[in-house]
XYZ file of C-alpha atoms in Angstrom:
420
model
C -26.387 -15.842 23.131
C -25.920 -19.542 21.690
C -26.947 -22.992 22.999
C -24.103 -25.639 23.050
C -24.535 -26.791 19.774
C -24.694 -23.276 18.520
C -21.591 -22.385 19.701
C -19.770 -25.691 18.617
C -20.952 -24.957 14.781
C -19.890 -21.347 15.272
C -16.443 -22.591 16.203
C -16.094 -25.121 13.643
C -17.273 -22.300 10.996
C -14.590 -19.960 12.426
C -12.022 -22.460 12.129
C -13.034 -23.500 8.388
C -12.243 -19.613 7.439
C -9.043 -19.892 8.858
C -7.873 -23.372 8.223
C -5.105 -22.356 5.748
C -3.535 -19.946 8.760
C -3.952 -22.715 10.922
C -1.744 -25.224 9.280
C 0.227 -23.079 8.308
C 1.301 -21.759 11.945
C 2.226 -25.860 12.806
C 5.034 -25.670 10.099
C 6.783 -22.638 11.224
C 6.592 -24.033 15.061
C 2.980 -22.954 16.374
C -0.181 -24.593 17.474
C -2.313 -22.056 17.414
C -5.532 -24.255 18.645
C -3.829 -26.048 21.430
C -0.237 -24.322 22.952
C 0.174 -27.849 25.364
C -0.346 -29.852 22.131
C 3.347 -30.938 21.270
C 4.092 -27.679 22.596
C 8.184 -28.639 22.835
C 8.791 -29.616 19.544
C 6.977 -27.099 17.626
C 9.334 -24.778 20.100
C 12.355 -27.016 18.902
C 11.350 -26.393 15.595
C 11.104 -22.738 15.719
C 14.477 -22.383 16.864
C 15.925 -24.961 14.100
C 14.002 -22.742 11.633
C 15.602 -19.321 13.082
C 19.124 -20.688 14.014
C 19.372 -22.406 10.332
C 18.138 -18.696 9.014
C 20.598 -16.815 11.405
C 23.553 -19.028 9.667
C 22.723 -18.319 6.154
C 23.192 -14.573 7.190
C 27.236 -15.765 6.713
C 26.651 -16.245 3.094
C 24.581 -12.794 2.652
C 27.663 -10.917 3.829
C 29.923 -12.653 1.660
C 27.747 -11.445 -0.869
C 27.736 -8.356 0.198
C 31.199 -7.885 0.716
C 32.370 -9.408 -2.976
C 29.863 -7.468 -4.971
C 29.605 -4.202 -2.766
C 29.759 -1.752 -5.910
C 27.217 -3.837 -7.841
C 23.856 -1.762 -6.952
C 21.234 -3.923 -8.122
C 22.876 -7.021 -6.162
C 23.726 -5.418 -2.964
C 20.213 -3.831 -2.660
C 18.483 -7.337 -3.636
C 20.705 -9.137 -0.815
C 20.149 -7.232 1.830
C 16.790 -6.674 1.463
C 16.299 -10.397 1.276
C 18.331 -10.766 4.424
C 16.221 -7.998 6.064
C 13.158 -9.740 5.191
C 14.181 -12.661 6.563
C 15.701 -11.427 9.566
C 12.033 -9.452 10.656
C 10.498 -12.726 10.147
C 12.738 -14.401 13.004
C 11.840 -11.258 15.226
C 8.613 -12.358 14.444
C 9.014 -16.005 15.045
C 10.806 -15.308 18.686
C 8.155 -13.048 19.372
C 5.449 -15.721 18.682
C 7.421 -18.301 20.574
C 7.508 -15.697 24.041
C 3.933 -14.563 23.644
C 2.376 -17.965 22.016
C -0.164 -18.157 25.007
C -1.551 -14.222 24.975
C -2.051 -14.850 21.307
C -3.610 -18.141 21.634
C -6.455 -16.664 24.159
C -6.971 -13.777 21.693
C -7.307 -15.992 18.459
C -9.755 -18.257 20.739
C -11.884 -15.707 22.323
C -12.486 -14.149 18.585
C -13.097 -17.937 17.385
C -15.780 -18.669 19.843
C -17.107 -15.131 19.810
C -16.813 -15.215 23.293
C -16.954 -11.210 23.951
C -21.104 -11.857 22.550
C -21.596 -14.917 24.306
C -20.759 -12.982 27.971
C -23.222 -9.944 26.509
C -25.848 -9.808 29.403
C -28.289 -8.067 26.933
C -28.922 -11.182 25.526
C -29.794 -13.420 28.597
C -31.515 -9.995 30.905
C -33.424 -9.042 27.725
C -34.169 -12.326 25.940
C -37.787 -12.046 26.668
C -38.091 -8.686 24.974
C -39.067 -8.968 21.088
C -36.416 -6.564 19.920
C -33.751 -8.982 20.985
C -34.123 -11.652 18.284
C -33.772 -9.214 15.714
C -30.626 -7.615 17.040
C -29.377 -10.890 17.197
C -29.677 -11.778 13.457
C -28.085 -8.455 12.635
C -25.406 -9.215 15.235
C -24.813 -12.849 13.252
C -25.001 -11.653 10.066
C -22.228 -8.188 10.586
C -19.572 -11.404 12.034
C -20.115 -13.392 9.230
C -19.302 -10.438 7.221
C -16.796 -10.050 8.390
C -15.640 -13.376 9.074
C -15.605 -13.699 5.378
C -13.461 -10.509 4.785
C -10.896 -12.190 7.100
C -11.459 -15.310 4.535
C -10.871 -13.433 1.469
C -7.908 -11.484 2.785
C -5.878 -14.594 4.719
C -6.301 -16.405 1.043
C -4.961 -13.553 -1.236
C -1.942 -13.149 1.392
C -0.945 -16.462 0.805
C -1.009 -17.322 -2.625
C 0.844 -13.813 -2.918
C 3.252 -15.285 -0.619
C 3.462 -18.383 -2.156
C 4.164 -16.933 -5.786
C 7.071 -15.144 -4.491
C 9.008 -18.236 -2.585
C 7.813 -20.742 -5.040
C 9.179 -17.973 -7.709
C 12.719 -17.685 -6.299
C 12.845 -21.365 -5.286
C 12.253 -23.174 -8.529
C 13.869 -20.591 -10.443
C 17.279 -21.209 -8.549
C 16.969 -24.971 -8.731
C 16.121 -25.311 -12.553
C 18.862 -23.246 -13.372
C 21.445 -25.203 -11.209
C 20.236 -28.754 -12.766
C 20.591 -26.880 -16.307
C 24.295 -25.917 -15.697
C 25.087 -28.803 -14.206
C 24.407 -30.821 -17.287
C 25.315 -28.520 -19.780
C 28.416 -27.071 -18.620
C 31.363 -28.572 -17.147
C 31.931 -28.641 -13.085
C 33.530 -25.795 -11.627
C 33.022 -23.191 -14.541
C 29.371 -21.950 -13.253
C 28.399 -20.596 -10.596
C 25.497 -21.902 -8.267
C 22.238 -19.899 -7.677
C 20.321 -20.165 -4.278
C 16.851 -19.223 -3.514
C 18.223 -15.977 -2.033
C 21.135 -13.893 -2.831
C 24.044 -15.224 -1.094
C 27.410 -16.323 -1.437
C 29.569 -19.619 0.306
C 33.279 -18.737 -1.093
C 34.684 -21.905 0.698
C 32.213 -24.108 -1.693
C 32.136 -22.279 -4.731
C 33.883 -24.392 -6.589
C 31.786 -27.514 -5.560
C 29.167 -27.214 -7.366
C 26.136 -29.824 -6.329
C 28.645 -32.316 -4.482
C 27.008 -33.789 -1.568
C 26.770 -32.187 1.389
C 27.985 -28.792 0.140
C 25.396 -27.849 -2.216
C 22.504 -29.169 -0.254
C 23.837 -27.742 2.918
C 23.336 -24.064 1.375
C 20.139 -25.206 -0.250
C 19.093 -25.671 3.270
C 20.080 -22.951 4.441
C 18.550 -20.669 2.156
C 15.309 -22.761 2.023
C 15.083 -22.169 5.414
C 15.239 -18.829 5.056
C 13.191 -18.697 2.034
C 10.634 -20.570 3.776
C 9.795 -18.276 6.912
C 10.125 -14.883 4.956
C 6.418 -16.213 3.343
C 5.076 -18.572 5.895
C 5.835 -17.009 8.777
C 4.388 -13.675 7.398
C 1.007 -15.264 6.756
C 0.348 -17.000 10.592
C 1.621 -14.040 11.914
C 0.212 -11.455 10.121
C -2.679 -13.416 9.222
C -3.656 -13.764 13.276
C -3.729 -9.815 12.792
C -6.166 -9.909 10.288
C -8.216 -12.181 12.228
C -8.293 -10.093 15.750
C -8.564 -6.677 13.703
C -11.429 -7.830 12.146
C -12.800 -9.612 14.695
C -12.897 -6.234 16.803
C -14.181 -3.947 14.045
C -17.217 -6.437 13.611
C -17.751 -6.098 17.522
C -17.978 -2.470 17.638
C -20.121 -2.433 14.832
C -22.473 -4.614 16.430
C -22.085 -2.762 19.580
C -23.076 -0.045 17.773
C -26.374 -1.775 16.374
C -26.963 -2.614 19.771
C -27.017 0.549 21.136
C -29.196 2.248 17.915
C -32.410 -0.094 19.648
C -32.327 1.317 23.112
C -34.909 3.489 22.208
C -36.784 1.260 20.527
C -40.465 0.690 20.553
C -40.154 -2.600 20.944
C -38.062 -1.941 24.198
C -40.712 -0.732 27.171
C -39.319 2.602 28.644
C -38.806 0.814 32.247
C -36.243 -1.556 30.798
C -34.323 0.964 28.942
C -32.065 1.716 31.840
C -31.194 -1.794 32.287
C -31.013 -2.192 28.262
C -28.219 0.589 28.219
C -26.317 -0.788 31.226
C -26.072 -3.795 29.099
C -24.757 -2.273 25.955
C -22.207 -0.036 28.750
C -20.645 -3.143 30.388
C -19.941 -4.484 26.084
C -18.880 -1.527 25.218
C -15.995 -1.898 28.058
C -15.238 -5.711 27.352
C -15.039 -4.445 23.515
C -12.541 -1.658 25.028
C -10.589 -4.070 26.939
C -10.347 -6.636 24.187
C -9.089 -3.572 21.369
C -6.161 -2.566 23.652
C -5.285 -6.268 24.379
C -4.979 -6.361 20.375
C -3.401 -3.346 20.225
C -0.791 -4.027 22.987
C -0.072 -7.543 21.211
C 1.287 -6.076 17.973
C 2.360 -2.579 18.386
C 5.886 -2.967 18.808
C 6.015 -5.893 16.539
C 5.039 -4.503 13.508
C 7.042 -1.486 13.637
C 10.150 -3.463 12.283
C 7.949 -4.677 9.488
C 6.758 -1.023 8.688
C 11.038 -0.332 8.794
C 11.600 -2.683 6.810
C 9.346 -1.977 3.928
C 10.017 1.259 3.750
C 13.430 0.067 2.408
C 11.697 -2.860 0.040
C 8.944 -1.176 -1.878
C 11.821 1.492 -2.786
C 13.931 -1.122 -3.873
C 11.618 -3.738 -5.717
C 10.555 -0.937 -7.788
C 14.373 -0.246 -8.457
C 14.718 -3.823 -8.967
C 11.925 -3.298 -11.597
C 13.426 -0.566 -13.490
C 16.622 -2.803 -13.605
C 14.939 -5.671 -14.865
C 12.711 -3.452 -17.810
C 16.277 -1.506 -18.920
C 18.353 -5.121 -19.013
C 14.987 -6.721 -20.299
C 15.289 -9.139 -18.080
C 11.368 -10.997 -17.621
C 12.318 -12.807 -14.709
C 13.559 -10.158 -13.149
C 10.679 -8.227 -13.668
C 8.073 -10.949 -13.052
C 9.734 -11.905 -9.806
C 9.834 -8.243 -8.382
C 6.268 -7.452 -9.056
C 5.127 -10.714 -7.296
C 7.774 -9.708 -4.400
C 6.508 -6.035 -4.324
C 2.522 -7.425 -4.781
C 3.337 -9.601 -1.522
C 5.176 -6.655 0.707
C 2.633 -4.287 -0.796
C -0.095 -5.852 0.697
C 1.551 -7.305 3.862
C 1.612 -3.371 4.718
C -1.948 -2.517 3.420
C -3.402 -5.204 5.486
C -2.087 -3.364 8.814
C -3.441 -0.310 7.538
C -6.492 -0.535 5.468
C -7.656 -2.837 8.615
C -6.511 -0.607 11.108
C -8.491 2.322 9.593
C -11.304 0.478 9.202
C -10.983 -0.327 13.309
C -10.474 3.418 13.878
C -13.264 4.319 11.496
C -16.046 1.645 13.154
C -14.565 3.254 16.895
C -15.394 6.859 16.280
C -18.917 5.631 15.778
C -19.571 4.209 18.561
C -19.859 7.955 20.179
C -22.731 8.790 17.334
C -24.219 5.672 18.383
C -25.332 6.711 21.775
C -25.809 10.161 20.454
C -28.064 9.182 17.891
C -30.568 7.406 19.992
C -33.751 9.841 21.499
C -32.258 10.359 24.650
C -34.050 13.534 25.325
C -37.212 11.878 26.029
C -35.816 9.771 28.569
C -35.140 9.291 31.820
C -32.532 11.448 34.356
C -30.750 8.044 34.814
C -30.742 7.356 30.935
C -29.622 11.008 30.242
C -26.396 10.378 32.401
C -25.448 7.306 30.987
C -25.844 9.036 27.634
C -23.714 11.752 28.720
C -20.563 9.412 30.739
C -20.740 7.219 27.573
C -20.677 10.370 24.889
C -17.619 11.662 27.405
C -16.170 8.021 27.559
C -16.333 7.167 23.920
C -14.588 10.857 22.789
C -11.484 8.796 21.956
C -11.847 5.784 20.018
C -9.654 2.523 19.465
C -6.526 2.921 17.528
C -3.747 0.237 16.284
C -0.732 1.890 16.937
C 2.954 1.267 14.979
C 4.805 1.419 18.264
C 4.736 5.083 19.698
C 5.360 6.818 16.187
C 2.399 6.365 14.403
C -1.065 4.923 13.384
C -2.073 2.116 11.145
C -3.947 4.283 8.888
C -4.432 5.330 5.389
C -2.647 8.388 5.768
C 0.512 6.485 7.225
C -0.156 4.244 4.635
C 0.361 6.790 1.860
C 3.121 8.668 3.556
C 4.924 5.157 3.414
C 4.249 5.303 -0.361
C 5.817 8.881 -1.097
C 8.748 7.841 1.404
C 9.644 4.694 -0.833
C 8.982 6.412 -3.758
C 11.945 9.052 -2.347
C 13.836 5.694 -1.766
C 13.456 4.646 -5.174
C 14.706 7.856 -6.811
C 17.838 7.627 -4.315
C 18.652 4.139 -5.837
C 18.535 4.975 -9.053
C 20.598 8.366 -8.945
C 23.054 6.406 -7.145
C 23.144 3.143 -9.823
C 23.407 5.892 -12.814
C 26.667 7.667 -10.735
């Protein structure tokens, strides 16, 4: 489908709308373009990133355990440390499946699923073909740009939040240090968490900086991590929906006009053998993040239930940065979750029309040969591509709105239980 230099500017374009996600992925341990490329320490650095994360847990627990009838705090901790701790699931899961990913990200990259499509090199003298092939271009830059757009707003949500607890914690630890004398305040990290043995230290060298460390760490890979993981999600899901929709488009001209009745045979055939490396490719994606993701669906079941009790804390204590900090958190998880779903409908949307496709076209005035392709493709196609949340359920609207009403129940729990 594209000369040499095509292809090279198509990759180079590809990478430009995923740059951010790129560099990203290098400082939580991944190299995303190139697995051999300093392959052992990025690995090294993944697990000095997890283990450092793992060993602030300590402090979380102390927390925990010293202000276990305090509502608000206890529900903030752990669902910091939660956070944190699905991240490093993530991370290990990266780290074991760095080279499946890595084909995935660069077969979507290079378009590589289009460039093997025989109906552009069997059909290419046929005038029908150079048309199809603009539409085909311009549906995956559409939707090259959606990936774009959503990759950006993931990560300056993302970055809000940890810059938000980060600075916050250090500017008010420099403003008690030289305002109130040592030992009579008590030190604020990034996250929630609590180092009894050093308490008392305040920013003496190593102590403070060792739990600043610790909690950066962990700080650090609840955001960054998110966005290269979740972010190569985006990228694949997207990828797939725009090659079923131009499957799809495909498949509308095989009846053409423009296509002489001889050829159509070999015209469907072509669109048959995409349609399976399509197939192949969704459940490859599918298989790559359904088990994954169903800790992160866990997981923020719990958080959007408590960042909005967080929220109704913060407005009854009138506490701004309270409030300002949990509606950047819950804008963040919100859409960390709405990204799996809204995506994965649109996939399962774009798949169940795939069977109208070949439906659609005039088959009745065809061939006997044509008529039975139509009718194993229409019997083929009768179940589309799905993302799946492990074996429970379907990234979807609907699950999406069920997660709503279940966090909302959450939420109500919380608060019944802070008033008792």
């Amino acid at each position: 489908m594209y000369s040499p230099e095509e292809a090279a500017e198509l990759k180079r374009r590809n990478y430009r709308s995923i740059r951010e996600m790129i560099r990203l992925s290098y400082t939580v341990g991944f190299n995303l373009l190139d697995p051999s490329r300093c392959g052992q320490v990025l690995r090294i650095w993944t697990i000095v990133l997890s283990l450092s994360s793992l060993a602030s847990l300590y402090g979380h627990w102390q927390m925990l355990a010293r202000y276990i009838h305090d509502i608000p705090r206890i529900g903030e901790t752990a669902g910091t440390a939660l956070q944190f701790l699905t991240s490093i699931a993530k991370m290990w899961y990266f780290l074991f499946a760095h080279r499946q990913i890595y084909e995935l990200l660069r077969k979507a990259r290079c378009h590589e699923l289009l460039q093997k499509c025989e109906l552009f090199e069997r059909m290419s003298d046929l005038p029908v073909i150079k048309g199809i092939r603009q539409q085909v271009e311009s549906t995956m830059n559409r939707y090259w740009a959606s990936t774009r757009r959503q990759i950006l707003i993931y990560l300056y949500s993302c970055i809000c939040v940890t810059t938000n607890y980060f600075i916050n914690s250090f500017v008010i630890n420099l403003y008690r240090y030289f305002t109130k004398p040592k030992g009579s305040y008590d030190l604020m990290l990034p996250l929630p968490s609590l180092y009894p043995a050093w308490e008392h230290k305040g920013l003496e060298f190593p102590y403070y900086h060792i739990q600043m460390y610790l909690e950066t760490c962990s700080l650090y890979i609840c955001g960054m991590c998110a966005v290269s993981f979740d972010g190569v999600f985006i990228v694949l899901c997207l990828h797939s929906v725009g090659l079923v929709r131009s499957l799809n488009q495909m498949v509308e001209h095989a009846t053409s006009e423009l296509v002489p009745p001889d050829r159509r045979v070999e015209y469907l055939r072509c669109c048959i053998y995409q349609y399976q490396r399509v197939a192949n490719f969704a459940a490859e994606v599918n298989d790559c993040f359904r088990h994954i993701t169903f800790t992160q669906f866990l997981l923020s079941l719990f958080n959007w239930g408590l960042a909005l009790f967080q929220m109704s804390v913060g407005l009854g204590t009138n506490s701004s940065i309270t409030m300002i900090r949990m509606t950047m958190y819950l804008v963040a998880a919100g859409y960390q979750i709405v990204v799996y779903c809204y995506n994965g409908q649109r996939f399962a949307t774009a798949s169940e029309e795939i069977a109208n496709a070949f439906y659609q076209v005039r088959w009745y005035g065809e061939s006997r040969e044509f008529r039975h392709l139509i009718r194993m493709m229409l019997m083929r196609t009768n179940r589309g591509f799905r993302l799946d949340v492990s074996w429970f359920m379907q990234m979807s609207l609907p699950t999406l709105m069920a997660m709503v009403r279940t966090s909302g129940q959450y939420f109500l729990l919380l608060q019944n239980v802070n008033q008792k």
